[in-house]
Coordinates of N, CA and C in Angstrom, one line a residue:
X1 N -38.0 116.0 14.1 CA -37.4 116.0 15.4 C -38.3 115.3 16.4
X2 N -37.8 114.3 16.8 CA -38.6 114.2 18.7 C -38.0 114.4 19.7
X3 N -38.6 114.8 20.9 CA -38.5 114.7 22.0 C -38.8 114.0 22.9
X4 N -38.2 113.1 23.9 CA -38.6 112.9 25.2 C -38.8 113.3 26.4
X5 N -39.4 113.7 26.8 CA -39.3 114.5 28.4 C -39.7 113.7 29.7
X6 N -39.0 113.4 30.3 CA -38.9 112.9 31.4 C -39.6 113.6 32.4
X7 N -40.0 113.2 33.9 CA -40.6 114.1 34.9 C -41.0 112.7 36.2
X8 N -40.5 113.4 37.3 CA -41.1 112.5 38.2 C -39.6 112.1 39.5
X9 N -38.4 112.3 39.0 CA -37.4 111.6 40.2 C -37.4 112.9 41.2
X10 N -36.3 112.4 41.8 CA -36.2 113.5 43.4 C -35.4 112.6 44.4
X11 N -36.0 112.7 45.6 CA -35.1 112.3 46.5 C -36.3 111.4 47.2
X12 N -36.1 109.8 47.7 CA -36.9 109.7 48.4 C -36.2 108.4 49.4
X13 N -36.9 108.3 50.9 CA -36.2 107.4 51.5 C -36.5 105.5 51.1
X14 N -35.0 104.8 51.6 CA -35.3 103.4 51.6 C -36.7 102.8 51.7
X15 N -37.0 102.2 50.9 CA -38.7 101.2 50.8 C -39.5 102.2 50.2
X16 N -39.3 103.7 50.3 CA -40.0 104.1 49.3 C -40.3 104.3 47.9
X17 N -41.5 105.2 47.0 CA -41.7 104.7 46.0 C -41.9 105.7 45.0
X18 N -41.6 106.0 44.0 CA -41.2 107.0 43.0 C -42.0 106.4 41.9
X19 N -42.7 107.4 40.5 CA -43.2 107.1 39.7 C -42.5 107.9 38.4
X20 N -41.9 107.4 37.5 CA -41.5 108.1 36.5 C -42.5 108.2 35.1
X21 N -42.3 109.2 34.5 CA -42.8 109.6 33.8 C -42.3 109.9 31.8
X22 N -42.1 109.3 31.0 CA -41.6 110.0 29.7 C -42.9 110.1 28.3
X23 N -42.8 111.4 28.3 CA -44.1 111.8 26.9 C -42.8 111.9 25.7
X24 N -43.4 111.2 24.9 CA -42.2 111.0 22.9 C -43.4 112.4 22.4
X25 N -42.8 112.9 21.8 CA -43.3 114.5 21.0 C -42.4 114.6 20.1
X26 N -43.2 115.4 19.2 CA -42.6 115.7 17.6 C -42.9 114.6 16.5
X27 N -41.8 114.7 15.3 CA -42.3 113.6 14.1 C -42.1 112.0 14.4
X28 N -43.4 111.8 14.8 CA -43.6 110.3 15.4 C -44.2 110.0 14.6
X29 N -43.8 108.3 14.1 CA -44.6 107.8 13.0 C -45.4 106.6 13.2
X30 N -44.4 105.6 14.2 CA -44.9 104.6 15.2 C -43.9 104.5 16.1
X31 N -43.8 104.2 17.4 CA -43.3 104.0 18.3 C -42.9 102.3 18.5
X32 N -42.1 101.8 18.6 CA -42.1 100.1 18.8 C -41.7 99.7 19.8
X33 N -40.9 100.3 20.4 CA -40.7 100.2 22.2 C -40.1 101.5 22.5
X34 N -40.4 101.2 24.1 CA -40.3 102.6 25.2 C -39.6 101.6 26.4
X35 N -38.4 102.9 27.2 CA -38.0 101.7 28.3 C -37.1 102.9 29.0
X36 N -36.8 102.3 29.6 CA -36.1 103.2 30.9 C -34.5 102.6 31.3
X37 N -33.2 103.2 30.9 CA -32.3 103.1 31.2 C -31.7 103.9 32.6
X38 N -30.5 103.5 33.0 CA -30.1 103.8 34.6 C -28.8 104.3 34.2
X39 N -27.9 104.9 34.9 CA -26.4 105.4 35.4 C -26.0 105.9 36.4
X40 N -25.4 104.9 37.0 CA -25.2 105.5 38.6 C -23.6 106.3 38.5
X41 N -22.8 106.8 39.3 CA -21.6 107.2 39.5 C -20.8 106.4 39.1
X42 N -20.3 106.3 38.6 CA -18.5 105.5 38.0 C -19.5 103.9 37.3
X43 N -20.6 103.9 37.3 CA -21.0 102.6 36.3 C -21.4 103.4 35.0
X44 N -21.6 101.9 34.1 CA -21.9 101.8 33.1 C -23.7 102.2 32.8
X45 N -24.2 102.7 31.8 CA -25.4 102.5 32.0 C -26.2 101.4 31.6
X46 N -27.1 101.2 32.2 CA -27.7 99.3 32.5 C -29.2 99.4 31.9
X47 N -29.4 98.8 31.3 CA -31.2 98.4 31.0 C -31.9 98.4 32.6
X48 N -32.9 99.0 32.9 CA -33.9 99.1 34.2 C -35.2 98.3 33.4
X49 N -36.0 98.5 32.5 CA -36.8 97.9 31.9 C -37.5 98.4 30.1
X50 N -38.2 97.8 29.9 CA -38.8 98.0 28.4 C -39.8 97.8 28.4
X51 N -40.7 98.1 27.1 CA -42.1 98.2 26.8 C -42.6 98.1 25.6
X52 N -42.7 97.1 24.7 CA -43.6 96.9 23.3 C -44.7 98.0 23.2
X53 N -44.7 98.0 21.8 CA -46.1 98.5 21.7 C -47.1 97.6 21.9
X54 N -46.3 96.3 21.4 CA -47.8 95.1 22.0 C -47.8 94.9 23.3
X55 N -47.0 95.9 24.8 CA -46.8 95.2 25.6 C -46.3 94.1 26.4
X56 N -44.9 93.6 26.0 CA -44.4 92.8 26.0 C -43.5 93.6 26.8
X57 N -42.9 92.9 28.2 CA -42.0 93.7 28.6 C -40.9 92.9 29.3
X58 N -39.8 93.7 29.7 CA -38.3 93.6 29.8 C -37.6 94.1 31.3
X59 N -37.3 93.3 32.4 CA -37.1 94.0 33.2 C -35.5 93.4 33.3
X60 N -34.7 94.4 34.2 CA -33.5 94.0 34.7 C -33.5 93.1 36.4
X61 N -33.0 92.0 35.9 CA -33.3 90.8 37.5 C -33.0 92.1 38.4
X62 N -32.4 92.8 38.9 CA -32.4 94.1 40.1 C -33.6 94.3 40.8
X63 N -34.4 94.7 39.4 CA -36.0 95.2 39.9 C -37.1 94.6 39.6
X64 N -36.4 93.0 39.2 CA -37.8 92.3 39.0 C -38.7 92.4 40.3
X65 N -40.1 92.3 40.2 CA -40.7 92.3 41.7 C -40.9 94.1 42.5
X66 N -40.2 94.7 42.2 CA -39.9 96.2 42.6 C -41.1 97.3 41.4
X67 N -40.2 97.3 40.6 CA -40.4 98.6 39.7 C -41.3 97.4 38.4
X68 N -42.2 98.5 38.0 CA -43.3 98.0 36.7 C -43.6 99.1 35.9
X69 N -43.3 98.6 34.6 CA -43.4 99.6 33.7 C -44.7 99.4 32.8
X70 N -45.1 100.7 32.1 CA -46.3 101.0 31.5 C -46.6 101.5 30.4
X71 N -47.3 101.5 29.9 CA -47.3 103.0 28.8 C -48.6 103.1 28.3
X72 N -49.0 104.3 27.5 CA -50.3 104.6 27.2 C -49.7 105.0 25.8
X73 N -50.1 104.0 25.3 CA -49.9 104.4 23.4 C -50.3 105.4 22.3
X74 N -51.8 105.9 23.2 CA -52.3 107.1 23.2 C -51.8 108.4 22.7
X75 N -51.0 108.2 24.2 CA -50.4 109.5 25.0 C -48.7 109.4 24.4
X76 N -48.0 108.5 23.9 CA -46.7 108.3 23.8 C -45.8 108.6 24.8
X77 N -47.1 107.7 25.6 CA -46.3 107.7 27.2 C -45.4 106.6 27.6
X78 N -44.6 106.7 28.7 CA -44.5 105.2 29.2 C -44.0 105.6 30.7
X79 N -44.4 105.1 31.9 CA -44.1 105.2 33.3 C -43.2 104.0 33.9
X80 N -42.6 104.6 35.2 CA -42.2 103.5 36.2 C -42.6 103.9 36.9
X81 N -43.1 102.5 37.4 CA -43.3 102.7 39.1 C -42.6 101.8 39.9
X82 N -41.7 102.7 40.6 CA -40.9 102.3 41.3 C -41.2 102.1 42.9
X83 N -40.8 100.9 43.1 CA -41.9 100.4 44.8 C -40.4 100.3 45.4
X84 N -40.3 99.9 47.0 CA -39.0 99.2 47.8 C -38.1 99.6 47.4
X85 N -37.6 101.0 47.1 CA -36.8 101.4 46.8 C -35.4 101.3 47.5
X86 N -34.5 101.4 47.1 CA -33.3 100.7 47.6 C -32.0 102.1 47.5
X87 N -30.9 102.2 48.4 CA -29.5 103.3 48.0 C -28.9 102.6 46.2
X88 N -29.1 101.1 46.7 CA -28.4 100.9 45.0 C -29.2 101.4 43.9
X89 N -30.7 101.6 43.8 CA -31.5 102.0 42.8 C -30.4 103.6 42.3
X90 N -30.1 104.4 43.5 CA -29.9 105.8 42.9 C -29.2 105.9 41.4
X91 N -29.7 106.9 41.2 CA -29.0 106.9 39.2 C -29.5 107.8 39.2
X92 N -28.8 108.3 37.5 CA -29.5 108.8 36.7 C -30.5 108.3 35.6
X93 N -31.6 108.1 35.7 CA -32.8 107.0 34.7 C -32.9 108.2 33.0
X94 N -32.8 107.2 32.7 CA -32.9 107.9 31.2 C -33.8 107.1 30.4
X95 N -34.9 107.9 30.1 CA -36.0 107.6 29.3 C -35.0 107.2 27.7
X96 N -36.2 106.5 26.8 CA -35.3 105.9 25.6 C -36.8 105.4 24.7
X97 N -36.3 105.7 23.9 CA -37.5 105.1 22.7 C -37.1 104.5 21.2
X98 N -37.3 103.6 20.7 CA -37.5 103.0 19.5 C -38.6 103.3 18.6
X99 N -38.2 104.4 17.9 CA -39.1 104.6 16.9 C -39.4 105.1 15.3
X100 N -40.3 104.7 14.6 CA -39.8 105.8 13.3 C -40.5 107.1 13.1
X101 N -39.8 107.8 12.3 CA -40.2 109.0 11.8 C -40.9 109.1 11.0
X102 N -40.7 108.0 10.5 CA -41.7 108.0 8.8 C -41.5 106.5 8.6
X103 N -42.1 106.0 7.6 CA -42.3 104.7 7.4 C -40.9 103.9 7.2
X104 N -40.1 104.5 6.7 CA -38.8 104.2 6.4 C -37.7 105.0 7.5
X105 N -38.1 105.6 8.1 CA -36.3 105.9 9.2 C -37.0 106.0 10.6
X106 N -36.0 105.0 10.7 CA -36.4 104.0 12.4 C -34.8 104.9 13.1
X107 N -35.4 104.9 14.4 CA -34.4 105.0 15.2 C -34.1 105.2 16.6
X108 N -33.3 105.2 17.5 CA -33.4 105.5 18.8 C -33.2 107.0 19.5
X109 N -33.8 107.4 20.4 CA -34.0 108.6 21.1 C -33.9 108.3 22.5
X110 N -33.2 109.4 23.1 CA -32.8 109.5 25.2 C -33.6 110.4 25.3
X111 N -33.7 111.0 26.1 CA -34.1 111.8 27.3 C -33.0 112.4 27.7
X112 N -33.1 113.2 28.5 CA -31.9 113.9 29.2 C -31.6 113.1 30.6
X113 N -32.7 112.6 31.3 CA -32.3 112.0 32.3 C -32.8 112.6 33.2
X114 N -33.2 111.9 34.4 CA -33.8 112.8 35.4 C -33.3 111.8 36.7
X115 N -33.0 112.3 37.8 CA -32.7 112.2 38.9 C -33.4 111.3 39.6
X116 N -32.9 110.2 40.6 CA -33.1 109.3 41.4 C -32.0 109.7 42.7
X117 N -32.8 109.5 43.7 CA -31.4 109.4 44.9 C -32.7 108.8 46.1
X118 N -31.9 107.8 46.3 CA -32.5 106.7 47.6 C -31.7 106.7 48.8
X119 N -32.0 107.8 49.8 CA -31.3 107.8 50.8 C -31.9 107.7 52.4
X120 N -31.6 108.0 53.6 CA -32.2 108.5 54.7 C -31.7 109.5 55.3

């Protein structure tokens, strides 16, 4: 089994800046990417960004220049930091990982999602 746990959204005003957070826990074998998906009200949910294990990363044109993503391979972490925040940013962000269990079963994992709201 793994887990993602998310931590870090809330409420915060226009141009301000939010940092998210997701730790991968349980039978982890190797991780190959980490990234952060979005769902706002009546949309679809959208790629926000990605993260290699070699670092190689993926952002959605929205938040290029804004939000930067991270991770500590360590830790089977991966962060956003979210700068200039915007009403359109609000969502639900859903942490997401690419990984295997064992040398042979690869696969994907969410998060439950944690809360964004950009308001005044």
């Amino acid at each position: 089994q793994v887990q993602l746990e998310e931590s870090g959204g809330g409420l915060v005003q226009p141009g301000g800046s939010l940092r998210l957070s997701c730790a991968a826990a349980g039978s982890i074998f190797r991780i190959n990417a980490m990234g952060w998906y979005r769902q706002a009200p009546g949309k679809e949910r959208e790629l926000v960004a990605t993260i290699t294990s070699y670092g190689s990363t993926n952002y959605a044109d929205s938040v290029k220049g804004r939000f930067t993503i991270s991770r500590d391979n360590a830790k089977n972490t991966v962060y956003l930091q979210m700068n200039s925040l915007k009403p359109e940013d609000t969502a639900v962000y859903y942490c997401y990982a690419d990984l295997h269990s064992s040398w042979s079963q690869r696969a994907d994992y969410w998060g439950q999602g944690t809360q964004v709201t950009v308001s005044s």
